[in-house]
Short mmCIF file of C-alpha atoms in Angstrom, two decimals:
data_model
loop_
_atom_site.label_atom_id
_atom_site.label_comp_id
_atom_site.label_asym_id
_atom_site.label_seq_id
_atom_site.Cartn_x
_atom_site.Cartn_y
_atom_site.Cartn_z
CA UNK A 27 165.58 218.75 73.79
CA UNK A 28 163.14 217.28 76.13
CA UNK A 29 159.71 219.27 76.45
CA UNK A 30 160.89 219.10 80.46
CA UNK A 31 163.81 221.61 79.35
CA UNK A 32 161.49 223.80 76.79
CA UNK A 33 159.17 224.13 79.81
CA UNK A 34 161.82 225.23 82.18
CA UNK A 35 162.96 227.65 79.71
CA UNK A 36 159.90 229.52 79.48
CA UNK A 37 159.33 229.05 82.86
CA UNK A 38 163.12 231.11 83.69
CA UNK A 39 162.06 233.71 80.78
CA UNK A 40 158.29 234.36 82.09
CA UNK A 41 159.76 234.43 85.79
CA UNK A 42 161.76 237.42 84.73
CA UNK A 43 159.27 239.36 83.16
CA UNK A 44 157.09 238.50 86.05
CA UNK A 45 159.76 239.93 88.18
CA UNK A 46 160.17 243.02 86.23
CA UNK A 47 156.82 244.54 85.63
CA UNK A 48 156.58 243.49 90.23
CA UNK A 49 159.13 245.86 90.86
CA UNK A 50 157.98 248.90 87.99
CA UNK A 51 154.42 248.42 89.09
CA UNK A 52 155.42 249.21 92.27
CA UNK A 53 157.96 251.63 91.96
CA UNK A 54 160.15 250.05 93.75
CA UNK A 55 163.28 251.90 94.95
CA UNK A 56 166.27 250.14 97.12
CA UNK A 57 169.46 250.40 96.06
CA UNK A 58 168.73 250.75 92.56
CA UNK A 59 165.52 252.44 91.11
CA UNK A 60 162.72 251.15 89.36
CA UNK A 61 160.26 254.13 89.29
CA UNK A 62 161.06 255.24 85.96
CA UNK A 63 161.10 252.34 84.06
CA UNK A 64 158.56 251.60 81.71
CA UNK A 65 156.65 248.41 82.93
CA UNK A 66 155.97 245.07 81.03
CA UNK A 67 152.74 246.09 79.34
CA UNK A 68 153.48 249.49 78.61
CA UNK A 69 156.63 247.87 76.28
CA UNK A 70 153.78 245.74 75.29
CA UNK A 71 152.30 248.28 73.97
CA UNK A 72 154.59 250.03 72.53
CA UNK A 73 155.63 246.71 70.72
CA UNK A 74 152.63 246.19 69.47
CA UNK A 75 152.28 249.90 67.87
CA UNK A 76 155.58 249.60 66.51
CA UNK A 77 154.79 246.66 64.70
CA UNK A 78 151.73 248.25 62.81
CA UNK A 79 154.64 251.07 61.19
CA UNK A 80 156.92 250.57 58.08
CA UNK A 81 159.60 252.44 60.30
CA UNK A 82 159.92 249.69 62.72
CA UNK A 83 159.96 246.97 60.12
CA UNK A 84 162.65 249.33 57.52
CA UNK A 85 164.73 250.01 60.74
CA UNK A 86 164.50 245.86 60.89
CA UNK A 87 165.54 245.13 57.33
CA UNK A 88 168.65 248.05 57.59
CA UNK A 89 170.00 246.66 60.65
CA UNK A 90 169.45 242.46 59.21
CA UNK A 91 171.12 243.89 56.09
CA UNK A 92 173.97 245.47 57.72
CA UNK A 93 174.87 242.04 59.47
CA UNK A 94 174.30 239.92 56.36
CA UNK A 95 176.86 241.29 54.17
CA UNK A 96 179.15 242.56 56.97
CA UNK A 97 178.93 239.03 58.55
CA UNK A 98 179.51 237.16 55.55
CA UNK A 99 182.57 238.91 54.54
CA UNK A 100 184.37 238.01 58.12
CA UNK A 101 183.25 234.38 57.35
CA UNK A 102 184.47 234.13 53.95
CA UNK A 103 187.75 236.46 54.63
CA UNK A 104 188.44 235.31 57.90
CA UNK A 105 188.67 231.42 56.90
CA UNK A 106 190.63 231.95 54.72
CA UNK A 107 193.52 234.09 56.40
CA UNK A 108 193.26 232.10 59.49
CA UNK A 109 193.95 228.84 57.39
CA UNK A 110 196.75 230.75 55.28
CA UNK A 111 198.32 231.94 58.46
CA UNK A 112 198.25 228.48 59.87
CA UNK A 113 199.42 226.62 57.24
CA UNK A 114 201.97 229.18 55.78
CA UNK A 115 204.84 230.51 57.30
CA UNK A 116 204.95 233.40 54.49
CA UNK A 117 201.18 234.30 55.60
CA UNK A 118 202.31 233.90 59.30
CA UNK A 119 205.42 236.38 59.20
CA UNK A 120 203.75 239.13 56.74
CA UNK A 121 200.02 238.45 58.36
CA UNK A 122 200.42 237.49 61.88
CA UNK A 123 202.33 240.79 63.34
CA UNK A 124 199.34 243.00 61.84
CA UNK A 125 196.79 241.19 63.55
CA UNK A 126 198.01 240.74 66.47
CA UNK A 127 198.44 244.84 66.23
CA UNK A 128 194.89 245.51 64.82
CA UNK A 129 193.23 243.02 66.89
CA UNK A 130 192.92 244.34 69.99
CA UNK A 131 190.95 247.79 68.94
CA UNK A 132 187.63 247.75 69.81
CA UNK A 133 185.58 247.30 66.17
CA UNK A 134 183.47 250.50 67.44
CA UNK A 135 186.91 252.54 68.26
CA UNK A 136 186.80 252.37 64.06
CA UNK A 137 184.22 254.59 63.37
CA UNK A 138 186.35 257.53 62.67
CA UNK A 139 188.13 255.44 60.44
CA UNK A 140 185.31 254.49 58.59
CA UNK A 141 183.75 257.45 58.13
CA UNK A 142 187.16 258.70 56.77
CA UNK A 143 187.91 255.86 54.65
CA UNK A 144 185.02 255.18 53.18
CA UNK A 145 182.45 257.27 50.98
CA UNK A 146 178.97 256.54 52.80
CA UNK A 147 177.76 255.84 55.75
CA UNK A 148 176.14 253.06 55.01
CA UNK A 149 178.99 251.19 53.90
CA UNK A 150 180.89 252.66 56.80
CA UNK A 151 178.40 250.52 59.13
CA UNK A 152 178.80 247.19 57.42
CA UNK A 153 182.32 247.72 57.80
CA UNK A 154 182.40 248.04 61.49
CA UNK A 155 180.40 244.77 61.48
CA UNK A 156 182.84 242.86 59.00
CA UNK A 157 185.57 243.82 61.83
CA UNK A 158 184.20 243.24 64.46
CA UNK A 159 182.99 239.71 63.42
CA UNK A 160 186.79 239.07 61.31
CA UNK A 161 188.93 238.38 64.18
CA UNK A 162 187.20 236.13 66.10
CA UNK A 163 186.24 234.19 62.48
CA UNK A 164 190.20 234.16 62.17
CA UNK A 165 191.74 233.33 65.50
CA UNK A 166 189.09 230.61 65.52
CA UNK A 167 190.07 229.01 62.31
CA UNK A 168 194.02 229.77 62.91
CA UNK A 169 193.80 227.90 66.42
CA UNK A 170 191.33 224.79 64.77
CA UNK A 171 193.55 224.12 61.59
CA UNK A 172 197.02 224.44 63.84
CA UNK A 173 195.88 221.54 66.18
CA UNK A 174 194.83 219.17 63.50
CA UNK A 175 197.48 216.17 63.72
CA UNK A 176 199.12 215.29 60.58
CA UNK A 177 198.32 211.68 59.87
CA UNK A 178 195.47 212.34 57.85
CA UNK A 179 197.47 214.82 55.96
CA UNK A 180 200.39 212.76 55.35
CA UNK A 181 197.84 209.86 53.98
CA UNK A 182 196.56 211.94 51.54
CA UNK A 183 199.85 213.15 50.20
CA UNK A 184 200.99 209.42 50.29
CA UNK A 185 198.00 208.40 48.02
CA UNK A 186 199.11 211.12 45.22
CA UNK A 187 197.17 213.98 46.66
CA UNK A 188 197.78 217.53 46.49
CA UNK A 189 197.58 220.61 48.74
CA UNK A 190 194.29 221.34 47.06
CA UNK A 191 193.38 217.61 48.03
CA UNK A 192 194.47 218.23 51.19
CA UNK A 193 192.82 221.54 52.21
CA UNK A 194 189.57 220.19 51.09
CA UNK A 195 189.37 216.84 52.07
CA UNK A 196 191.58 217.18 55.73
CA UNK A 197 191.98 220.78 56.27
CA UNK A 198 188.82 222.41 56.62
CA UNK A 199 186.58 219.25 57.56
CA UNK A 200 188.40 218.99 59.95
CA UNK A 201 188.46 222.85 61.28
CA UNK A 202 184.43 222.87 61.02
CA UNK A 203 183.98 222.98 64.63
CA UNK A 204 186.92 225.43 65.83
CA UNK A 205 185.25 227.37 62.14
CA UNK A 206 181.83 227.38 63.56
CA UNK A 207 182.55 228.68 67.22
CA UNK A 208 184.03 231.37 65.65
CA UNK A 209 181.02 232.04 63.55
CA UNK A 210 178.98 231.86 67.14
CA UNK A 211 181.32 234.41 68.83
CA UNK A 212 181.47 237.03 65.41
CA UNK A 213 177.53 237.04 65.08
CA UNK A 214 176.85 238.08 68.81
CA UNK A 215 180.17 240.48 68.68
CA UNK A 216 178.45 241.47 65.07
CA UNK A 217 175.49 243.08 66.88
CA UNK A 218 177.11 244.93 69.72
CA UNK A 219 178.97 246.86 67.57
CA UNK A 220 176.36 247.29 64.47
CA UNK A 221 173.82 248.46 66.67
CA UNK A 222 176.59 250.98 68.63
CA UNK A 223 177.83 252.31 64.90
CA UNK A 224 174.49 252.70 64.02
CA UNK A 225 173.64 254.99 67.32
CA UNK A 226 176.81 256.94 66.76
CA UNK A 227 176.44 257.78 62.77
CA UNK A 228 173.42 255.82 61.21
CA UNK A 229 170.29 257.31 59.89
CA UNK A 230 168.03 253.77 59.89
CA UNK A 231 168.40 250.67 62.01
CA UNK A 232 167.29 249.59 65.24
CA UNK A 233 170.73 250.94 66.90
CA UNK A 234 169.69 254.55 65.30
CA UNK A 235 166.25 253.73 66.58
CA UNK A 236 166.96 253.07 69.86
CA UNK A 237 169.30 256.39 70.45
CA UNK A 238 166.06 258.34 68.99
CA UNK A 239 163.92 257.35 71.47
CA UNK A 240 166.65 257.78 74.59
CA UNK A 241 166.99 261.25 73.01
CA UNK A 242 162.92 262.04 73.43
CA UNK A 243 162.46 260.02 76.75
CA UNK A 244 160.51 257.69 74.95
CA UNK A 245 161.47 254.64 77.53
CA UNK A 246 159.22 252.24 76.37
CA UNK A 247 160.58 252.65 72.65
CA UNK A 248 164.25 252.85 74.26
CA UNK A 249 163.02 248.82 75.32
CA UNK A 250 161.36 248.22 72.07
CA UNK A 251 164.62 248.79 70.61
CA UNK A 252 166.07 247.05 73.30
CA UNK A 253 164.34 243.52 72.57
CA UNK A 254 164.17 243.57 69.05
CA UNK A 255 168.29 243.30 69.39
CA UNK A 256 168.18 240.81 72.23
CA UNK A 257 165.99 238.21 69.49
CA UNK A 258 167.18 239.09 66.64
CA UNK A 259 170.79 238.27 67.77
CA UNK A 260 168.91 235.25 69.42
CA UNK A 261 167.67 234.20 65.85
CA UNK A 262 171.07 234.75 63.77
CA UNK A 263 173.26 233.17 66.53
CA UNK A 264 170.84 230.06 66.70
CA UNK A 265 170.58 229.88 62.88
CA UNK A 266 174.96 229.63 62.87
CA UNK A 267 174.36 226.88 65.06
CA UNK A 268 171.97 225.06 63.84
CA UNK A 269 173.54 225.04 60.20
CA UNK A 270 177.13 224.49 62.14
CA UNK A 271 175.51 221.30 63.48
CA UNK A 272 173.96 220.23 60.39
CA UNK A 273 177.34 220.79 58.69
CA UNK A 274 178.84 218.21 61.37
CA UNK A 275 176.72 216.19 61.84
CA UNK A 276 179.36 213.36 60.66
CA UNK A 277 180.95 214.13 64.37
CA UNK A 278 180.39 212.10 67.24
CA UNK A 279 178.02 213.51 69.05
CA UNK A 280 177.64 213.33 73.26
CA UNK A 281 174.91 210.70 74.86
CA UNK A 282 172.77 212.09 77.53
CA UNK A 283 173.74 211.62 81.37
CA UNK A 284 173.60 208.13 82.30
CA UNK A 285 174.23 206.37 79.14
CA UNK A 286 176.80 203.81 78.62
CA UNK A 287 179.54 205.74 77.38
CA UNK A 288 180.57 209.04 76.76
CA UNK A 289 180.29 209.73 72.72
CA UNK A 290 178.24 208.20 70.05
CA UNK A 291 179.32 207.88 66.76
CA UNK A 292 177.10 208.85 63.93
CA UNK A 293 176.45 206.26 60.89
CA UNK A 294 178.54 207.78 58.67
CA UNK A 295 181.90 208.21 61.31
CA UNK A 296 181.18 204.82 62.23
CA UNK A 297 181.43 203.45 58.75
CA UNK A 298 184.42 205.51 58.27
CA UNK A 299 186.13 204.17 61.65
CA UNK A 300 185.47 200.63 60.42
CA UNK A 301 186.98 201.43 56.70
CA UNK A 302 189.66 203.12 58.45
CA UNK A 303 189.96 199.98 60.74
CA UNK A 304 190.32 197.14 58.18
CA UNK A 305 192.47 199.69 55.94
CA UNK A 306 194.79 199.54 58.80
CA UNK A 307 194.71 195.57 59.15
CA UNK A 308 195.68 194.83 55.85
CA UNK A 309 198.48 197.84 55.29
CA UNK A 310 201.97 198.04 57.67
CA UNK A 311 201.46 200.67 60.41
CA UNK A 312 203.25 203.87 59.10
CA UNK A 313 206.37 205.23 61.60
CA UNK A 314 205.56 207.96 64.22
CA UNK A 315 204.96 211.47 62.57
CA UNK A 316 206.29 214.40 64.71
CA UNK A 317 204.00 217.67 64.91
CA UNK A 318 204.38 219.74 61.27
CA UNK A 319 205.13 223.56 61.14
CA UNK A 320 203.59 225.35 58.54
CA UNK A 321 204.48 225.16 54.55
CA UNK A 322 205.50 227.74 52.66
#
């Protein structure tokens, strides 16, 4: 990223909080009312006095925890049953119907559940997290492995490879990308609902934290709470990225505006389109493949 962008990013950020503590200094009331919110230096403040307490940092650590485990469990769990359901008609008939069912409940519409189901809160919490990051993880990787074409595939099998072969050397290579906007959707969806189920039934966390302060009219806390979410849901959703880019970083990539043509190619996908190119040359060209349905 150029420094031009970096600069116009802080720019858009410090233009907002410039707006904001303008119309709480002054108390501004039009339509809606700014008189009793807290201005940009009291949260300041408040920040800053937050910071010097093992509260605010334990409340930190509960809530990071919570969305570690609960997020890694949708990642793990949710590959695989989206690639099972795509690529088996068995997982597709006794899987599919289920989610399709379950899906559409709000992860935070669980907590009853949870607090029936399971034995303490705590893992009550990271289990509104693991759902509410699961689907997304799995209609993302159902969708990415369903609309990989089957030449590659069918090249491996013709070479003497097996499923195993295939699923790791076609299947999910080739699903990174559709894998990894999952991830990107289920970390954000993550801390909406870890920071609600925390509010409603949590005794730590920033979510828990948060509610406290609404509950005492602490405002400035209530915003505290408020932007410790915002970055660190910033900071796990940009650290899924980043690692999703590093992971593909054998993709071609897009030039900047202006170049001479739409995509580059990255050394190593280069080097494989050439091997792939004189492969080609010196075999017959194999017969049309039609689309495949799922194997049993």
């Amino acid at each position: 990223m150029s420094a031009g962008r970096r600069l116009l990013r802080v720019a858009s950020l410090a233009a907002a909080l410039g707006v904001w503590q303008l119309l709480t200094a002054l108390d501004v009331t039009l339509w809606l009312r700014f008189e009793q919110f807290p201005t940009v230096g009291e949260v300041a403040s408040a920040l800053a006095d937050r910071l010097g307490t093992d509260v605010y940092w334990q409340d930190l650590g509960s809530s990071l925890r919570r969305i570690v485990v609960g997020f890694l469990l949708a990642a793990v769990l949710g590959v695989a049953a989206g690639t099972a359901v795509a690529r088996s008609r068995w997982a597709a008939d006794l899987l599919g119907p289920l989610v399709e069912v379950v899906r559409p409940v709000p992860a935070i519409a669980l907590v009853p559940v949870a607090i029936l189901l399971l034995p303490t809160t705590e893992q009550g919490i990271v289990f509104i997290t693991f759902t509410a990051a699961f689907f997304p993880v799995l209609v993302s990787t159902r969708h990415a492995v369903a609309a990989l074409g089957p030449v590659w595939e069918e090249a491996v099998l013709t070479m003497g490879g097996g499923r195993l072969r295939v699923l790791f050397s076609v299947v999910l290579p080739g699903s990174l990308p559709g894998i990894f906007g999952g991830l990107s959707v289920g970390i954000g969806v993550s801390w909406i609902c870890v920071i609600s189920a925390e509010m409603i039934s949590g005794e730590y966390g920033v979510g828990y934290r948060t509610w406290q302060d609404y509950t005492v009219v602490d405002y400035p806390g209530v915003f505290v709470g408020m932007a410790t979410i915002g970055v660190l849901g910033w900071l796990t959703s940009t650290a899924v990225e980043v690692l999703g880019r590093r992971v593909t970083a054998w993709l071609p990539r897009p030039v900047a505006r202006g170049a001479a043509g739409p995509v580059r190619a990255t050394s190593g996908a280069a080097s494989a389109a050439s091997a792939f190119r004189r492969t080609s040359a010196a075999s017959p060209s194999p017969a049309p493949l039609g689309e495949k349905e799922p194997v049993s």
